[in-house]
PDB file of C-alpha atoms in Angstrom:
ATOM      1  CA  MET A   1       8.260  18.407  -5.191  1.00 44.00           C
ATOM      2  CA  GLU A   2       4.980  20.078  -4.296  1.00 45.00           C
ATOM      3  CA  GLU A   3       5.607  22.738  -6.967  1.00 46.00           C
ATOM      4  CA  ASN A   4       5.918  20.073  -9.661  1.00 52.00           C
ATOM      5  CA  LYS A   5       2.828  18.258  -8.437  1.00 56.00           C
ATOM      6  CA  LEU A   6       0.076  18.135 -11.030  1.00 59.00           C
ATOM      7  CA  GLU A   7      -3.219  19.797 -10.227  1.00 66.00           C
ATOM      8  CA  VAL A   8      -6.232  17.547 -10.558  1.00 62.00           C
ATOM      9  CA  PRO A   9      -9.080  19.263 -12.446  1.00 64.00           C
ATOM     10  CA  ASN A  10     -12.490  19.276 -10.877  1.00 69.00           C
ATOM     11  CA  GLU A  11     -14.739  16.464 -12.004  1.00 69.00           C
ATOM     12  CA  PRO A  12     -18.163  17.427 -13.358  1.00 68.00           C
ATOM     13  CA  HIS A  13     -20.787  17.039 -10.695  1.00 72.00           C
ATOM     14  CA  LYS A  14     -23.209  14.172 -10.980  1.00 77.00           C
ATOM     15  CA  ALA A  15     -26.098  16.600 -11.224  1.00 82.00           C
ATOM     16  CA  VAL A  16     -24.442  18.345 -14.187  1.00 79.00           C
ATOM     17  CA  LEU A  17     -23.791  15.046 -15.924  1.00 77.00           C
ATOM     18  CA  GLY A  18     -27.332  13.925 -15.242  1.00 81.00           C
ATOM     19  CA  THR A  19     -28.687  17.147 -16.706  1.00 84.00           C
ATOM     20  CA  ALA A  20     -26.526  16.744 -19.800  1.00 78.00           C
ATOM     21  CA  VAL A  21     -27.651  13.169 -20.309  1.00 79.00           C
ATOM     22  CA  GLY A  22     -31.286  14.132 -19.806  1.00 83.00           C
ATOM     23  CA  ALA A  23     -30.988  16.972 -22.309  1.00 82.00           C
ATOM     24  CA  THR A  24     -29.291  14.664 -24.789  1.00 79.00           C
ATOM     25  CA  VAL A  25     -32.049  12.086 -24.456  1.00 80.00           C
ATOM     26  CA  LEU A  26     -34.740  14.732 -24.798  1.00 85.00           C
ATOM     27  CA  ILE A  27     -33.118  16.267 -27.885  1.00 81.00           C
ATOM     28  CA  ALA A  28     -32.575  12.822 -29.347  1.00 78.00           C
ATOM     29  CA  ILE A  29     -36.251  11.979 -28.909  1.00 83.00           C
ATOM     30  CA  GLY A  30     -37.345  15.264 -30.491  1.00 84.00           C
ATOM     31  CA  ALA A  31     -34.901  14.937 -33.359  1.00 81.00           C
ATOM     32  CA  PHE A  32     -35.967  11.360 -33.942  1.00 82.00           C
ATOM     33  CA  VAL A  33     -39.671  12.308 -34.047  1.00 85.00           C
ATOM     34  CA  LEU A  34     -39.133  15.207 -36.488  1.00 84.00           C
ATOM     35  CA  SER A  35     -36.694  13.248 -38.584  1.00 85.00           C
ATOM     36  CA  PHE A  36     -38.931  10.182 -38.584  1.00 87.00           C
ATOM     37  CA  ALA A  37     -41.856  12.144 -40.024  1.00 87.00           C
ATOM     38  CA  ALA A  38     -39.743  13.900 -42.647  1.00 88.00           C
ATOM     39  CA  LEU A  39     -37.844  10.802 -43.730  1.00 89.00           C
ATOM     40  CA  THR A  40     -40.986   8.690 -43.866  1.00 91.00           C
ATOM     41  CA  ASP A  41     -42.660  11.233 -46.180  1.00 89.00           C
ATOM     42  CA  LEU A  42     -39.495  11.460 -48.269  1.00 89.00           C
ATOM     43  CA  ALA A  43     -39.390   7.659 -48.553  1.00 90.00           C
ATOM     44  CA  GLU A  44     -43.012   7.624 -49.797  1.00 90.00           C
ATOM     45  CA  ARG A  45     -42.237  10.337 -52.355  1.00 87.00           C
ATOM     46  CA  SER A  46     -39.224   8.314 -53.445  1.00 87.00           C
ATOM     47  CA  GLY A  47     -41.457   5.361 -54.387  1.00 88.00           C
ATOM     48  CA  ILE A  48     -41.316   3.243 -51.230  1.00 89.00           C
ATOM     49  CA  SER A  49     -44.613   1.702 -50.182  1.00 89.00           C
ATOM     50  CA  PRO A  50     -46.408   3.696 -47.467  1.00 87.00           C
ATOM     51  CA  ARG A  51     -46.587   0.521 -45.386  1.00 89.00           C
ATOM     52  CA  LEU A  52     -42.777   0.192 -45.508  1.00 91.00           C
ATOM     53  CA  ALA A  53     -41.736   3.813 -45.656  1.00 90.00           C
ATOM     54  CA  TRP A  54     -41.375   4.019 -41.843  1.00 91.00           C
ATOM     55  CA  ILE A  55     -38.489   1.521 -41.951  1.00 92.00           C
ATOM     56  CA  TRP A  56     -36.175   3.905 -43.796  1.00 90.00           C
ATOM     57  CA  PRO A  57     -36.018   6.604 -41.021  1.00 88.00           C
ATOM     58  CA  ILE A  58     -35.497   3.862 -38.443  1.00 89.00           C
ATOM     59  CA  ILE A  59     -32.463   2.661 -40.392  1.00 90.00           C
ATOM     60  CA  ILE A  60     -30.957   6.154 -40.684  1.00 87.00           C
ATOM     61  CA  ASP A  61     -31.813   7.433 -37.226  1.00 83.00           C
ATOM     62  CA  GLY A  62     -31.250   3.988 -35.703  1.00 84.00           C
ATOM     63  CA  MET A  63     -27.675   4.156 -36.950  1.00 87.00           C
ATOM     64  CA  ILE A  64     -27.286   7.497 -35.185  1.00 83.00           C
ATOM     65  CA  VAL A  65     -28.689   6.047 -31.950  1.00 80.00           C
ATOM     66  CA  ALA A  66     -26.487   2.941 -32.165  1.00 86.00           C
ATOM     67  CA  ALA A  67     -23.389   5.022 -32.850  1.00 86.00           C
ATOM     68  CA  THR A  68     -24.212   7.333 -29.940  1.00 78.00           C
ATOM     69  CA  VAL A  69     -24.640   4.395 -27.557  1.00 79.00           C
ATOM     70  CA  ALA A  70     -21.366   2.882 -28.779  1.00 85.00           C
ATOM     71  CA  ILE A  71     -19.503   6.133 -28.192  1.00 79.00           C
ATOM     72  CA  VAL A  72     -20.815   6.352 -24.652  1.00 74.00           C
ATOM     73  CA  ALA A  73     -20.029   2.687 -24.000  1.00 78.00           C
ATOM     74  CA  LEU A  74     -16.475   2.986 -25.363  1.00 80.00           C
ATOM     75  CA  ASN A  75     -15.742   6.051 -23.283  1.00 71.00           C
ATOM     76  CA  GLY A  76     -12.247   5.800 -21.796  1.00 69.00           C
ATOM     77  CA  PHE A  77     -10.734   3.790 -24.631  1.00 77.00           C
ATOM     78  CA  ASN A  78      -8.039   5.200 -26.886  1.00 78.00           C
ATOM     79  CA  ARG A  79      -8.829   7.364 -29.884  1.00 78.00           C
ATOM     80  CA  LYS A  80      -8.273   4.507 -32.304  1.00 83.00           C
ATOM     81  CA  ALA A  81     -11.143   2.560 -30.769  1.00 82.00           C
ATOM     82  CA  MET A  82     -13.438   5.600 -31.090  1.00 83.00           C
ATOM     83  CA  ILE A  83     -12.848   6.232 -34.800  1.00 89.00           C
ATOM     84  CA  TYR A  84     -15.433   3.780 -36.112  1.00 91.00           C
ATOM     85  CA  PRO A  85     -18.411   4.761 -33.880  1.00 88.00           C
ATOM     86  CA  TRP A  86     -17.735   8.459 -34.485  1.00 86.00           C
ATOM     87  CA  SER A  87     -17.554   7.801 -38.229  1.00 90.00           C
ATOM     88  CA  LEU A  88     -20.939   6.071 -38.131  1.00 89.00           C
ATOM     89  CA  LEU A  89     -22.408   8.930 -36.103  1.00 85.00           C
ATOM     90  CA  PHE A  90     -21.149  11.568 -38.540  1.00 87.00           C
ATOM     91  CA  PHE A  91     -22.294   9.528 -41.523  1.00 91.00           C
ATOM     92  CA  GLY A  92     -25.773   9.020 -40.071  1.00 88.00           C
ATOM     93  CA  ALA A  93     -26.038  12.694 -39.101  1.00 86.00           C
ATOM     94  CA  ILE A  94     -24.976  13.816 -42.582  1.00 90.00           C
ATOM     95  CA  VAL A  95     -27.474  11.486 -44.274  1.00 90.00           C
ATOM     96  CA  SER A  96     -30.260  12.521 -41.914  1.00 88.00           C
ATOM     97  CA  THR A  97     -29.451  16.214 -42.361  1.00 89.00           C
ATOM     98  CA  ALA A  98     -29.372  15.921 -46.134  1.00 90.00           C
ATOM     99  CA  ALA A  99     -32.601  13.931 -46.223  1.00 89.00           C
ATOM    100  CA  ASN A 100     -34.414  16.348 -43.907  1.00 88.00           C
ATOM    101  CA  SER A 101     -33.164  19.333 -45.926  1.00 89.00           C
ATOM    102  CA  THR A 102     -34.272  17.731 -49.177  1.00 88.00           C
ATOM    103  CA  HIS A 103     -37.701  16.954 -47.774  1.00 86.00           C
ATOM    104  CA  ALA A 104     -38.033  20.533 -46.503  1.00 86.00           C
ATOM    105  CA  ILE A 105     -37.148  21.984 -49.919  1.00 85.00           C
ATOM    106  CA  LEU A 106     -39.630  19.709 -51.693  1.00 83.00           C
ATOM    107  CA  THR A 107     -42.347  20.536 -49.195  1.00 82.00           C
ATOM    108  CA  VAL A 108     -41.815  24.314 -49.495  1.00 76.00           C
ATOM    109  CA  ASP A 109     -41.866  24.154 -53.277  1.00 68.00           C
ATOM    110  CA  SER A 110     -45.125  22.229 -53.226  1.00 64.00           C
ATOM    111  CA  ILE A 111     -46.788  24.478 -50.670  1.00 65.00           C
ATOM    112  CA  GLU A 112     -45.568  27.788 -52.070  1.00 62.00           C
ATOM    113  CA  ASN A 113     -45.985  29.670 -48.773  1.00 63.00           C
ATOM    114  CA  GLY A 114     -43.303  32.208 -49.566  1.00 68.00           C
ATOM    115  CA  VAL A 115     -40.631  30.685 -47.283  1.00 73.00           C
ATOM    116  CA  PRO A 116     -37.268  30.413 -49.043  1.00 79.00           C
ATOM    117  CA  ALA A 117     -36.101  26.900 -49.708  1.00 77.00           C
ATOM    118  CA  LEU A 118     -32.764  27.587 -47.972  1.00 81.00           C
ATOM    119  CA  VAL A 119     -34.511  28.586 -44.766  1.00 82.00           C
ATOM    120  CA  SER A 120     -36.708  25.518 -44.863  1.00 81.00           C
ATOM    121  CA  ALA A 121     -33.639  23.327 -45.420  1.00 84.00           C
ATOM    122  CA  LEU A 122     -31.806  24.884 -42.465  1.00 85.00           C
ATOM    123  CA  VAL A 123     -34.821  24.394 -40.195  1.00 85.00           C
ATOM    124  CA  ALA A 124     -35.107  20.750 -41.173  1.00 84.00           C
ATOM    125  CA  ALA A 125     -31.351  20.207 -40.770  1.00 85.00           C
ATOM    126  CA  MET A 126     -31.136  21.606 -37.230  1.00 86.00           C
ATOM    127  CA  PRO A 127     -32.482  18.582 -35.257  1.00 82.00           C
ATOM    128  CA  PRO A 128     -29.857  16.061 -36.474  1.00 80.00           C
ATOM    129  CA  ILE A 129     -27.084  18.673 -36.233  1.00 83.00           C
ATOM    130  CA  VAL A 130     -28.062  19.599 -32.677  1.00 82.00           C
ATOM    131  CA  LEU A 131     -28.310  15.907 -31.786  1.00 78.00           C
ATOM    132  CA  LEU A 132     -24.772  15.357 -33.078  1.00 79.00           C
ATOM    133  CA  ALA A 133     -23.441  18.370 -31.166  1.00 81.00           C
ATOM    134  CA  ILE A 134     -25.158  17.551 -27.870  1.00 79.00           C
ATOM    135  CA  THR A 135     -24.036  13.938 -28.085  1.00 76.00           C
ATOM    136  CA  HIS A 136     -20.441  15.024 -28.575  1.00 76.00           C
ATOM    137  CA  LEU A 137     -20.737  17.438 -25.640  1.00 79.00           C
ATOM    138  CA  THR A 138     -22.097  14.772 -23.317  1.00 78.00           C
ATOM    139  CA  VAL A 139     -19.426  12.266 -24.304  1.00 76.00           C
ATOM    140  CA  HIS A 140     -16.776  14.973 -23.895  1.00 76.00           C
ATOM    141  CA  MET A 141     -17.975  15.668 -20.349  1.00 78.00           C
ATOM    142  CA  TYR A 142     -17.806  11.997 -19.445  1.00 76.00           C
ATOM    143  CA  GLN A 143     -14.338  11.737 -20.966  1.00 74.00           C
ATOM    144  CA  LYS A 144     -13.083  14.667 -18.892  1.00 76.00           C
ATOM    145  CA  LYS A 145     -14.652  13.157 -15.801  1.00 77.00           C
ATOM    146  CA  SER A 146     -12.902   9.878 -16.521  1.00 74.00           C
ATOM    147  CA  GLU A 147      -9.572  11.615 -17.142  1.00 75.00           C
ATOM    148  CA  ALA A 148      -9.864  13.606 -13.913  1.00 76.00           C
ATOM    149  CA  ALA A 149     -10.734  10.487 -11.926  1.00 75.00           C
ATOM    150  CA  LYS A 150      -7.832   8.596 -13.492  1.00 77.00           C
ATOM    151  CA  LEU A 151      -5.402  11.432 -12.771  1.00 78.00           C
ATOM    152  CA  ARG A 152      -6.599  11.662  -9.184  1.00 77.00           C
ATOM    153  CA  ALA A 153      -6.224   7.908  -8.753  1.00 78.00           C
ATOM    154  CA  GLU A 154      -2.672   8.039 -10.141  1.00 75.00           C
ATOM    155  CA  LEU A 155      -1.723  10.889  -7.814  1.00 77.00           C
ATOM    156  CA  GLU A 156      -3.225   9.110  -4.827  1.00 75.00           C
ATOM    157  CA  TYR A 157      -1.387   5.943  -5.805  1.00 73.00           C
ATOM    158  CA  ASP A 158       1.893   7.868  -6.074  1.00 70.00           C
ATOM    159  CA  GLU A 159       1.298   9.433  -2.666  1.00 71.00           C
ATOM    160  CA  GLU A 160       0.524   6.036  -1.168  1.00 70.00           C
ATOM    161  CA  GLN A 161       3.680   4.583  -2.681  1.00 73.00           C
ATOM    162  CA  GLU A 162       5.735   7.504  -1.409  1.00 70.00           C
ATOM    163  CA  ASN A 163       4.263   7.207   2.074  1.00 70.00           C
ATOM    164  CA  ALA A 164       4.738   3.455   2.011  1.00 68.00           C
ATOM    165  CA  GLN A 165       8.374   3.939   1.023  1.00 67.00           C
ATOM    166  CA  LYS A 166       8.881   6.473   3.811  1.00 64.00           C
ATOM    167  CA  TYR A 167       7.203   4.260   6.358  1.00 63.00           C
ATOM    168  CA  GLY A 168       9.138   1.272   5.060  1.00 59.00           C
ATOM    169  CA  VAL A 169      12.465   3.083   5.450  1.00 58.00           C
ATOM    170  CA  ALA A 170      11.446   4.274   8.899  1.00 57.00           C
ATOM    171  CA  TYR A 171      10.383   0.747   9.822  1.00 58.00           C
ATOM    172  CA  ASP A 172      13.682  -0.690   8.573  1.00 61.00           C
ATOM    173  CA  ASP A 173      15.642   1.947  10.491  1.00 65.00           C
ATOM    174  CA  GLY A 174      13.601   1.315  13.622  1.00 67.00           C
ATOM    175  CA  TYR A 175      13.985  -2.437  13.253  1.00 68.00           C
ATOM    176  CA  SER A 176      17.753  -2.131  12.795  1.00 74.00           C
ATOM    177  CA  ALA A 177      17.992   0.215  15.761  1.00 76.00           C
ATOM    178  CA  ALA A 178      15.956  -2.208  17.877  1.00 77.00           C
ATOM    179  CA  LEU A 179      18.230  -5.088  16.884  1.00 79.00           C
ATOM    180  CA  ASN A 180      21.312  -3.041  17.708  1.00 81.00           C
ATOM    181  CA  ASP A 181      19.856  -2.036  21.076  1.00 82.00           C
ATOM    182  CA  ALA A 182      18.944  -5.631  21.852  1.00 83.00           C
ATOM    183  CA  LYS A 183      22.437  -6.800  20.880  1.00 83.00           C
ATOM    184  CA  THR A 184      24.057  -4.080  22.980  1.00 86.00           C
ATOM    185  CA  ALA A 185      21.893  -4.958  25.983  1.00 85.00           C
ATOM    186  CA  GLU A 186      22.715  -8.643  25.588  1.00 85.00           C
ATOM    187  CA  ASP A 187      26.441  -7.875  25.380  1.00 86.00           C
ATOM    188  CA  GLU A 188      26.219  -5.727  28.494  1.00 87.00           C
ATOM    189  CA  ARG A 189      24.323  -8.460  30.321  1.00 84.00           C
ATOM    190  CA  MET A 190      26.902 -11.081  29.339  1.00 86.00           C
ATOM    191  CA  ALA A 191      29.709  -8.736  30.417  1.00 86.00           C
ATOM    192  CA  GLU A 192      28.035  -8.251  33.798  1.00 86.00           C
ATOM    193  CA  ILE A 193      27.621 -12.011  34.198  1.00 87.00           C
ATOM    194  CA  GLU A 194      31.268 -12.555  33.298  1.00 85.00           C
ATOM    195  CA  GLN A 195      32.340  -9.859  35.737  1.00 86.00           C
ATOM    196  CA  GLU A 196      30.238 -11.394  38.495  1.00 85.00           C
ATOM    197  CA  HIS A 197      31.791 -14.783  37.715  1.00 83.00           C
ATOM    198  CA  GLN A 198      35.292 -13.344  37.895  1.00 85.00           C
ATOM    199  CA  ASP A 199      34.467 -11.578  41.163  1.00 83.00           C
ATOM    200  CA  ALA A 200      33.072 -14.807  42.603  1.00 83.00           C
ATOM    201  CA  LEU A 201      36.223 -16.681  41.596  1.00 83.00           C
ATOM    202  CA  ALA A 202      38.401 -13.963  43.120  1.00 84.00           C
ATOM    203  CA  ARG A 203      36.429 -14.045  46.379  1.00 83.00           C
ATOM    204  CA  ALA A 204      36.599 -17.821  46.503  1.00 83.00           C
ATOM    205  CA  ARG A 205      40.346 -17.718  45.843  1.00 83.00           C
ATOM    206  CA  ALA A 206      40.850 -15.078  48.532  1.00 83.00           C
ATOM    207  CA  GLU A 207      38.720 -16.997  51.011  1.00 82.00           C
ATOM    208  CA  GLY A 208      40.678 -20.173  50.253  1.00 80.00           C
ATOM    209  CA  ILE A 209      44.004 -18.426  50.781  1.00 83.00           C
ATOM    210  CA  ALA A 210      42.791 -16.858  54.038  1.00 81.00           C
ATOM    211  CA  SER A 211      41.478 -20.198  55.278  1.00 81.00           C
ATOM    212  CA  ALA A 212      44.762 -21.898  54.409  1.00 81.00           C
ATOM    213  CA  ARG A 213      46.727 -19.243  56.251  1.00 79.00           C
ATOM    214  CA  ALA A 214      44.460 -19.534  59.314  1.00 79.00           C
ATOM    215  CA  ASP A 215      44.874 -23.310  59.327  1.00 76.00           C
ATOM    216  CA  ALA A 216      48.635 -22.915  59.045  1.00 76.00           C
ATOM    217  CA  LYS A 217      48.717 -20.682  62.139  1.00 70.00           C
ATOM    218  CA  VAL A 218      46.417 -22.820  64.303  1.00 62.00           C
ATOM    219  CA  THR A 219      48.017 -26.228  63.635  1.00 58.00           C
ATOM    220  CA  PRO A 220      51.440 -25.580  65.326  1.00 56.00           C
ATOM    221  CA  ILE A 221      49.724 -24.146  68.389  1.00 51.00           C
ATOM    222  CA  LYS A 222      47.618 -27.284  68.749  1.00 52.00           C
ATOM    223  CA  GLN A 223      50.612 -29.491  68.246  1.00 53.00           C
ATOM    224  CA  ASN A 224      52.587 -27.573  70.878  1.00 53.00           C
ATOM    225  CA  GLY A 225      49.654 -27.783  73.299  1.00 53.00           C
ATOM    226  CA  GLN A 226      49.381 -31.487  72.808  1.00 52.00           C
ATOM    227  CA  LYS A 227      53.074 -31.872  73.459  1.00 50.00           C
ATOM    228  CA  ALA A 228      52.770 -29.741  76.572  1.00 49.00           C
ATOM    229  CA  LYS A 229      49.967 -31.912  77.929  1.00 49.00           C
ATOM    230  CA  THR A 230      51.453 -35.285  77.054  1.00 50.00           C
ATOM    231  CA  GLY A 231      55.139 -34.477  77.140  1.00 49.00           C
ATOM    232  CA  LEU A 232      57.457 -36.156  79.665  1.00 47.00           C
ATOM    233  CA  PRO A 233      60.054 -34.441  81.809  1.00 50.00           C
ATOM    234  CA  SER A 234      63.311 -33.716  80.209  1.00 47.00           C
ATOM    235  CA  ARG A 235      64.925 -36.089  82.610  1.00 49.00           C
ATOM    236  CA  TRP A 236      62.639 -38.905  81.476  1.00 46.00           C
ATOM    237  CA  PRO A 237      64.696 -41.152  79.340  1.00 49.00           C
ATOM    238  CA  SER A 238      63.819 -40.753  75.761  1.00 48.00           C
ATOM    239  CA  ARG A 239      64.839 -44.238  74.831  1.00 50.00           C
ATOM    240  CA  ARG A 240      65.214 -47.511  76.408  1.00 52.00           C
ATOM    241  CA  ARG A 241      68.096 -47.653  78.903  1.00 52.00           C
ATOM    242  CA  PRO A 242      69.521 -50.433  81.022  1.00 55.00           C
ATOM    243  CA  LEU A 243      67.495 -51.481  84.030  1.00 54.00           C
ATOM    244  CA  THR A 244      70.002 -50.067  86.502  1.00 56.00           C
ATOM    245  CA  THR A 245      69.880 -46.729  84.857  1.00 57.00           C
ATOM    246  CA  ARG A 246      66.095 -46.670  84.922  1.00 52.00           C
ATOM    247  CA  LEU A 247      66.030 -47.636  88.607  1.00 50.00           C
ATOM    248  CA  ARG A 248      68.401 -44.878  89.344  1.00 56.00           C
ATOM    249  CA  CYS A 249      66.258 -42.394  87.627  1.00 52.00           C
ATOM    250  CA  LEU A 250      63.230 -43.533  89.571  1.00 50.00           C
ATOM    251  CA  THR A 251      64.977 -43.203  92.880  1.00 51.00           C
ATOM    252  CA  THR A 252      66.081 -39.749  92.064  1.00 54.00           C
ATOM    253  CA  TRP A 253      62.523 -38.649  90.772  1.00 49.00           C
ATOM    254  CA  PRO A 254      61.389 -35.841  92.972  1.00 52.00           C
ATOM    255  CA  SER A 255      58.491 -36.585  95.165  1.00 49.00           C
ATOM    256  CA  ALA A 256      55.210 -34.838  94.790  1.00 44.00           C
TER     257      ALA A 256
END
């Protein structure tokens, strides 16, 4: 079972995540400042009033910021929930990149400093592209951290359930064994009580028989003794006789 156990990947350290977030914020601020200046100038060249030209870069770059915040907030949801904010982020990055590149080409052509238009366009396109890439990297790190934490929680939950099941089985076995031991002890105690009762009855029966036998032996002896003390001579008439016969017996009674 241990061989099939999944290995939990290491979660990114808080310091690493904090550094990534700080770098993302810093790059976002720099990209916003550069893009804001370029898009504001492009809006003025496109015929928008200078007093209102600053609104256009806020709309484009604000969409990028809103999409980035939404992606971070929806971290941990399924891919279907992340489609829309990622679509807005890509759309805003593409528009910002194209607008910055266009402004760079127009500026180079007007200045005529010998820098190729393609190079100027690439330089102007880098801030929004880097912002998109660093945002994706930061979100990816948080997603991996969330997945690792979720996997670790699932494994810990499985281990707790397994331990609980083991302890539950052990508890049930111990409880059953305790009940069996208690029942066995109670049966033994009842058997001892029954045996003591039977022994007491046997002793009482034996004592009663012995007492009856002793009484049977003593009673005739007492009766014989009483007869010996109160008995009359064999010559004493046992029943009433005529007066002459009794007088004769008295005359013939030996003297003391």
